[in-house]
Coordinates of C-alpha atoms in Angstrom, one line a residue:
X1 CA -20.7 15.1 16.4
X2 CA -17.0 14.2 15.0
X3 CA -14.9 16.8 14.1
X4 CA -10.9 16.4 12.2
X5 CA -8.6 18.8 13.6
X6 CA -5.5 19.9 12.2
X7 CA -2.5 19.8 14.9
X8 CA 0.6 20.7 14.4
X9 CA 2.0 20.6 18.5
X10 CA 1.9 23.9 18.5
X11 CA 0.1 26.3 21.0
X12 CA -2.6 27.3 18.9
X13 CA -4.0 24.1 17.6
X14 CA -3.7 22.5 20.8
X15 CA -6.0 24.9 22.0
X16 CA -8.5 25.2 19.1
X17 CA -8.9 21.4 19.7
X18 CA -8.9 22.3 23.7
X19 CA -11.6 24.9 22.8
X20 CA -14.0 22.4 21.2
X21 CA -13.6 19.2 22.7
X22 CA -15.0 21.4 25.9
X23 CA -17.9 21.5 23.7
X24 CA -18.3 17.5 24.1
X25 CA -17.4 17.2 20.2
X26 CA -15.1 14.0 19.2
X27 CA -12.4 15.0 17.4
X28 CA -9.7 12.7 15.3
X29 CA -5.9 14.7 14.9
X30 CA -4.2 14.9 11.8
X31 CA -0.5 16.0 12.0
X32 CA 0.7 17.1 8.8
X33 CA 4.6 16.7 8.2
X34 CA 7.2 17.1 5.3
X35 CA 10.9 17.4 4.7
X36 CA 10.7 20.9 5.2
X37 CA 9.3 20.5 9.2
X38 CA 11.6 22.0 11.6
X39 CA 10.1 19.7 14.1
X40 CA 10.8 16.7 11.7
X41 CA 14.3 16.2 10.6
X42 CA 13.8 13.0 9.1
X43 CA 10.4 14.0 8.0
X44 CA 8.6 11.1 10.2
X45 CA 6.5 12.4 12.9
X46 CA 6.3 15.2 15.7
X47 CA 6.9 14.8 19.1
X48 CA 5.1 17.9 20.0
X49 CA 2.1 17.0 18.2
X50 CA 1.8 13.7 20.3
X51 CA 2.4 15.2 23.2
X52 CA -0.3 17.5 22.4
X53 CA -2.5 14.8 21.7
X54 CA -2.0 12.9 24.5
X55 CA -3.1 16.1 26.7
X56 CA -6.0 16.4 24.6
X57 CA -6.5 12.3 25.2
X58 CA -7.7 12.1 21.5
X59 CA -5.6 9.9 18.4
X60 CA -3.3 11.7 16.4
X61 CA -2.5 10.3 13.1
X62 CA 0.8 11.7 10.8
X63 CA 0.3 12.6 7.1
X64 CA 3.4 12.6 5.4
X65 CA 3.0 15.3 2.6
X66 CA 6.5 15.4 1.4
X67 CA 6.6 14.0 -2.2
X68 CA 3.2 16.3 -2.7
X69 CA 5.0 19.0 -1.6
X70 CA 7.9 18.8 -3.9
X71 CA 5.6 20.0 -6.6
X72 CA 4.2 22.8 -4.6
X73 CA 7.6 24.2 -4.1
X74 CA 8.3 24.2 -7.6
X75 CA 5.4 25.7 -8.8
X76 CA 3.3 27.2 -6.4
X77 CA 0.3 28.6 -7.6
X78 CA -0.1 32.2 -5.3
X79 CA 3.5 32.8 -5.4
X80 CA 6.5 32.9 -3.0
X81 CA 6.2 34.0 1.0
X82 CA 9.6 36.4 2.0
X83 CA 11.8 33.5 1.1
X84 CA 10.2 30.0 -0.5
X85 CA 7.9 29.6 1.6
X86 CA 4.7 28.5 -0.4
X87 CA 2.4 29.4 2.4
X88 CA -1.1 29.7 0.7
X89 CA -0.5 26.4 -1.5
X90 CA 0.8 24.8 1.5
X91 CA -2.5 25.0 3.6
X92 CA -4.4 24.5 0.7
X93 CA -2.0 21.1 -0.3
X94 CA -3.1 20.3 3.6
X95 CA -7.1 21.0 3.6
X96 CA -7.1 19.1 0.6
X97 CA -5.7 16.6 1.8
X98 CA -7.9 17.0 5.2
X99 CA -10.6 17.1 3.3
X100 CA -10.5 13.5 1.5
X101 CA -10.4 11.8 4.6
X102 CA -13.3 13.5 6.2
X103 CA -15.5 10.7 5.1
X104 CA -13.1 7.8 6.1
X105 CA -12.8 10.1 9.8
X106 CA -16.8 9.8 10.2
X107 CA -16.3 13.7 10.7
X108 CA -18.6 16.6 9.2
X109 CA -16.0 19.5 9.7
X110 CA -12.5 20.3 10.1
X111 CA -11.4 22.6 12.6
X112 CA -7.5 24.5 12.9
X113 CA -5.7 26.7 15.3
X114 CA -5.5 29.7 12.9
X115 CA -5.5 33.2 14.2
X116 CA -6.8 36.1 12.3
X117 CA -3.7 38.2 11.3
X118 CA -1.2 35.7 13.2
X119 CA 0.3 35.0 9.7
X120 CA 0.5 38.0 7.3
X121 CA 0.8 35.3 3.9
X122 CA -2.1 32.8 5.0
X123 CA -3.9 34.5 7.9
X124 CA -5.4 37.1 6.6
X125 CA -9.6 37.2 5.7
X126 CA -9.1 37.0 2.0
X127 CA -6.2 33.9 2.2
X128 CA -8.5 32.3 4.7
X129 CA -11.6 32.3 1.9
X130 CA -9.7 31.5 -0.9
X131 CA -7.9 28.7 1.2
X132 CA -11.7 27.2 2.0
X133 CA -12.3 27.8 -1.6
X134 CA -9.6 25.5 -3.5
X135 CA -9.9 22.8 -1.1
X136 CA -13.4 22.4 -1.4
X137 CA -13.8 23.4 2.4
X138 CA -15.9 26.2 2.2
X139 CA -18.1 27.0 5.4
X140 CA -16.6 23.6 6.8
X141 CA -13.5 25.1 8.5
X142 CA -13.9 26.0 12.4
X143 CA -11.4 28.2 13.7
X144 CA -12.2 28.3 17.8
X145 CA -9.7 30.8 18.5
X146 CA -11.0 34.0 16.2
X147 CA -14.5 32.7 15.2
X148 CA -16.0 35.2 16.5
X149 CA -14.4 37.9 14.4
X150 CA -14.9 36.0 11.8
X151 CA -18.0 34.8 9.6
X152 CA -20.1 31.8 11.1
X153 CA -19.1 28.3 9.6
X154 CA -21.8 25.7 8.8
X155 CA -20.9 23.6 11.4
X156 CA -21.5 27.2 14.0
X157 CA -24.8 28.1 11.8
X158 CA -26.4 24.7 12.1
X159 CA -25.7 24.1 15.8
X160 CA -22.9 22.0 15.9
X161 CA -20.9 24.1 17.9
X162 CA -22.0 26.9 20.3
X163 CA -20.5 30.2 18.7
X164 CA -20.9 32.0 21.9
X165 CA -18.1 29.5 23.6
X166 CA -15.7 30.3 20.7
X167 CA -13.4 33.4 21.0
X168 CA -11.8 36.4 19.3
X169 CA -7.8 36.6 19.1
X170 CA -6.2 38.4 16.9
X171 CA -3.0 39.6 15.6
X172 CA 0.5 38.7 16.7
X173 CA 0.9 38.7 20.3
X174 CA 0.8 35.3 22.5
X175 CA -0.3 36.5 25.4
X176 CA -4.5 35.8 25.1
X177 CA -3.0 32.1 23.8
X178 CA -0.7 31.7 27.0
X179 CA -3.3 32.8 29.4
X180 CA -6.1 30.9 27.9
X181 CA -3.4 27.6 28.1
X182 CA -3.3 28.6 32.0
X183 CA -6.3 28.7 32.3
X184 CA -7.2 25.4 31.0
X185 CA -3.9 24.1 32.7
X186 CA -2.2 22.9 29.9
X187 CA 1.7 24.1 30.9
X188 CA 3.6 21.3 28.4
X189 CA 3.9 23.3 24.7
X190 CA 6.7 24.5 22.9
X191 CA 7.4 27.9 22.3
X192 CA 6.3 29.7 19.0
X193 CA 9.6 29.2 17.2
X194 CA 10.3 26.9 14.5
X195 CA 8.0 25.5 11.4
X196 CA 9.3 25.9 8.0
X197 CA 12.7 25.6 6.7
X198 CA 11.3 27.3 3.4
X199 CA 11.4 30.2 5.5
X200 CA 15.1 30.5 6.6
X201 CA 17.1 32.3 4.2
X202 CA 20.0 30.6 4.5
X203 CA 17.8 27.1 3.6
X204 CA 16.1 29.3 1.0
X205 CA 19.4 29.9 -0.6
X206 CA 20.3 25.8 -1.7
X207 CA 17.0 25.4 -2.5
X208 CA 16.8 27.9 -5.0
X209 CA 20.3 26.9 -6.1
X210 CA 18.6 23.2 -6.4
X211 CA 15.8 24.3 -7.9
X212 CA 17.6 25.9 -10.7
X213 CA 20.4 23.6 -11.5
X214 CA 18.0 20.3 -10.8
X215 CA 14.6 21.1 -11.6
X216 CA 14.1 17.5 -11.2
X217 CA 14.9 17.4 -7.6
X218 CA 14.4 14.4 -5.1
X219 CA 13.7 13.6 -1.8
X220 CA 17.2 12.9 -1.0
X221 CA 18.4 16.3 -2.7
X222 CA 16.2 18.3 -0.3
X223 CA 17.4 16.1 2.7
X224 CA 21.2 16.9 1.4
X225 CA 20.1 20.4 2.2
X226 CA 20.5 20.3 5.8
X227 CA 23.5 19.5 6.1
X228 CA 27.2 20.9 5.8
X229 CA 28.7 23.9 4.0
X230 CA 26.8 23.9 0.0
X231 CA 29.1 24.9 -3.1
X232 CA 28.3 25.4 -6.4
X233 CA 30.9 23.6 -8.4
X234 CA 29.6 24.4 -11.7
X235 CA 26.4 24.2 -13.5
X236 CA 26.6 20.1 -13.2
X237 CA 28.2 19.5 -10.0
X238 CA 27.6 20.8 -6.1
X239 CA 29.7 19.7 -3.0
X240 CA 28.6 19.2 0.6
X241 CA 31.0 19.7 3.0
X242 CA 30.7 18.3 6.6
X243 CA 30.9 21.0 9.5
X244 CA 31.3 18.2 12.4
X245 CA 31.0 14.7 13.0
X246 CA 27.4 14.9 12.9
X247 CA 27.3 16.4 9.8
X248 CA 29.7 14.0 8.4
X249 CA 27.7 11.0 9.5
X250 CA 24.3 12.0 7.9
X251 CA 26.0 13.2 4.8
X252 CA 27.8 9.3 4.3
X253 CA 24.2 8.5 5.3
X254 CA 22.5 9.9 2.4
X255 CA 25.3 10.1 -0.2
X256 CA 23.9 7.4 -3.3
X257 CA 25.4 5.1 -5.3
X258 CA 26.7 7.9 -8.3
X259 CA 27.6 10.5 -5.5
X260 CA 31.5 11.0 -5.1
X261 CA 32.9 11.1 -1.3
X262 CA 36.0 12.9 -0.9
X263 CA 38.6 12.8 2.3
X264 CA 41.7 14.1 3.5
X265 CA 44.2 11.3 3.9
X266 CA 46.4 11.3 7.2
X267 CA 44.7 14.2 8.5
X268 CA 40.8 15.1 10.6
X269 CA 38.7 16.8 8.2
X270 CA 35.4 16.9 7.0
X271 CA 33.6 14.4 4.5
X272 CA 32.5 15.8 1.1
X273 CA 29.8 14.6 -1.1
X274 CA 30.0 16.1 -4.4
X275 CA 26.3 15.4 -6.6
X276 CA 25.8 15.3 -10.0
X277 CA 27.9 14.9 -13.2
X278 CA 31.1 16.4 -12.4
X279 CA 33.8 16.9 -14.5
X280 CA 37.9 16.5 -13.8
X281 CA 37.7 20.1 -12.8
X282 CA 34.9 20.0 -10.5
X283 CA 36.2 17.4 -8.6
X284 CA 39.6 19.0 -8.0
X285 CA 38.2 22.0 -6.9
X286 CA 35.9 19.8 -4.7
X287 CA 39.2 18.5 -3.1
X288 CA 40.8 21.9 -2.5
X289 CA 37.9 22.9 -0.8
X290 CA 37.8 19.9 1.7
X291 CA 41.5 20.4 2.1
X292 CA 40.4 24.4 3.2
X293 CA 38.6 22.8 5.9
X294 CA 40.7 20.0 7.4
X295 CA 43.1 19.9 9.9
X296 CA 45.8 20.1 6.7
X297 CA 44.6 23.4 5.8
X298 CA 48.2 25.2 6.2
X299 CA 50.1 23.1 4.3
X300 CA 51.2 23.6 0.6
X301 CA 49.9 20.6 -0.5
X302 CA 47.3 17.9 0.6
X303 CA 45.9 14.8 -0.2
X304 CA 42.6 14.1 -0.8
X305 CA 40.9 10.7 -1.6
X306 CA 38.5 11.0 -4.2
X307 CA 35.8 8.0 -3.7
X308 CA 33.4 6.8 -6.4
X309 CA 30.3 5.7 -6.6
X310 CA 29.4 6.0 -3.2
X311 CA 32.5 4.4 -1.7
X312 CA 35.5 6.4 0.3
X313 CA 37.4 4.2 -1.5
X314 CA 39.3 5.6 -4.9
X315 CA 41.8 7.8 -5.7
X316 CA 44.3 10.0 -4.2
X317 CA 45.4 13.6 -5.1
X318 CA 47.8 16.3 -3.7
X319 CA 46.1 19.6 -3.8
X320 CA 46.7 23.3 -2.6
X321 CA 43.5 24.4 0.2
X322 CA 41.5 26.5 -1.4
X323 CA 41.6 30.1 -0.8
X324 CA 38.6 32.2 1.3
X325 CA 38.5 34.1 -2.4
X326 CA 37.9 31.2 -3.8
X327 CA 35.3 30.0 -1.6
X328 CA 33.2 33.1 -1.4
X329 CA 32.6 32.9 -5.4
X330 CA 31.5 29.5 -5.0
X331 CA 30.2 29.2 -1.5
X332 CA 25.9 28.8 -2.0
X333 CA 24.3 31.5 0.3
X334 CA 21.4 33.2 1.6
X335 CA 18.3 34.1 -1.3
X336 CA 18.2 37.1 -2.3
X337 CA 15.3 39.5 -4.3
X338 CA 17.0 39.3 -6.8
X339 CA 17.1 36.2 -7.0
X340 CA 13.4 35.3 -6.4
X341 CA 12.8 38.1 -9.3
X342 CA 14.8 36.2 -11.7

């Protein structure tokens, strides 16, 4: 019997898998990443999920859902988690997606590391049946780690795997995962922390901010989201400021060809990408503020190259630092309800 298992590197799934490859079932891995994976910057594959696999000794292979994904963000079907988080069209984006390459896999069920109640948006009975539902998945989803509080699946009614060896965590707590991984010896997992950007406020925030000034988003939009200090110039324009030299490398990185790059001339300071169709205005303003944080910021008057077209090279203006006034009416920041109401 062949089996697809859904790992993410995580605790849980390792042990799921753990849990039935004791049973003497084969399983294939799929690791499911995005732009939105913690685990992921550059949305390519996960180190904990190989090192997972490589304890398990089984193949893992990565599914990049990311352009998918784009359109579950916009419009998500069952709503919004405490921030953006689309959890319930997420999974089901991912069983979908599981579930067209059963065939290919040679496998006749699917099995995951969910825990009943872990996960108050997609963990709960009801999400877990509609989940099955609009994925086409239903009675073909194994989870080892609360079957036994929960209905049997086909696979557990037919035989395919002994119910009696499959176990019955619930809730919250990682203590019955921690001691079962002891018990098993399997020491090399990363802690609980992590997953989803969509669920950082902060993150949340330029999102939504992107989401309503560019409902035609990209790729490259999203991956301008992780970096630097985000200002709304206007309804047309944004700028990106640089916090370190990190920050300033990735953003030069992933400026584009219409992008503007703006620096302070003669003094350290940060790169500033400013996206979209700015106007005169916007990209003063745009200059003030990377003249706020440079190395000039106490100064009268400083100047700022204003590069177009992707380029550093361009012109040069003298502008005042913008005030922290200033900044706060323009600075991008954390979601809020009202927001998500709106």
């Amino acid at each position: 019997m062949r089996a697809l298992g859904l790992l993410s590197g995580g605790l849980d799934s390792l042990l799921a898998l753990k849990v039935v490859l004791e049973q003497g079932i084969e399983v294939e891995a799929l690791n499911f990443v995005s732009v939105f994976c913690t685990c992921t910057p550059k949305g390519s594959s996960c180190s904990a999920a190989r090192t997972a696999a490589e304890q398990l000794g089984i193949d893992v292979k990565t599914v990049n859902t990311s352009k998918e994904f784009l359109d579950v963000v916009r419009r998500p079907k069952h709503g919004y988690g405490r921030n953006l988080n689309p959890c319930l069209d997420c999974r089901i984006l991912m069983f979908r997606t599981a579930h067209a390459r059963l065939a290919e896999a040679g496998a006749s069920f699917i099995v995951t590391g969910e825990v009943l109640g872990e996960r108050p948006m997609s963990q709960r009975r009801e999400a877990m049946a509609l989940i099955e539902k609009e994925a086409g998945l239903e009675g073909l989803i194994v989870r080892p780690l609360s079957a036994a509080l929960l209905e049997p699946s086909l696979p557990e009614q037919r035989g395919w795997v002994d119910r009696s060896r499959l176990l019955s965590i619930k809730g919250r707590s990682r203590k019955p995962q921690i001691e079962l991984a002891r018990d098993y010896g399997l020491t090399d997992y990363p802690c609980p922390a992590g997953g989803c950007l969509l669920t950082d406020a902060g993150f949340a925030g330029r999102m939504w901010d992107l989401m309503k000034h560019e409902p035609g988003f990209s790729l490259s939009d999203v991956q301008l989201l992780k970096h630097g200090k985000h200002f709304r110039l206007s309804p047309r324009a944004k700028a990106i400021v640089g916090r370190d030299e990190e920050d300033n490398r990735m953003l030069s990185a992933l400026a584009g060809g219409l992008d503007r790059l703006l620096e302070v001339v003669g003094h350290t300071g940060p790169l500033t990408v400013v996206r979209g169709a700015p106007a005169r205005e916007d990209l003063l303003a745009a200059a003030s503020i990377t003249a706020r944080y440079s190395g000039a910021r106490d100064r009268k008057q400083v100047p700022v190259r204003i590069g177009a077209n992707g380029s550093a090279a361009g012109e040069v203006v003298d502008v005042p630092p913008a005030t922290e006034d200033y900044l706060s009416t323009v600075r991008i920041g954390l979601l809020t309800r009202e927001e998500k109401r709106a």
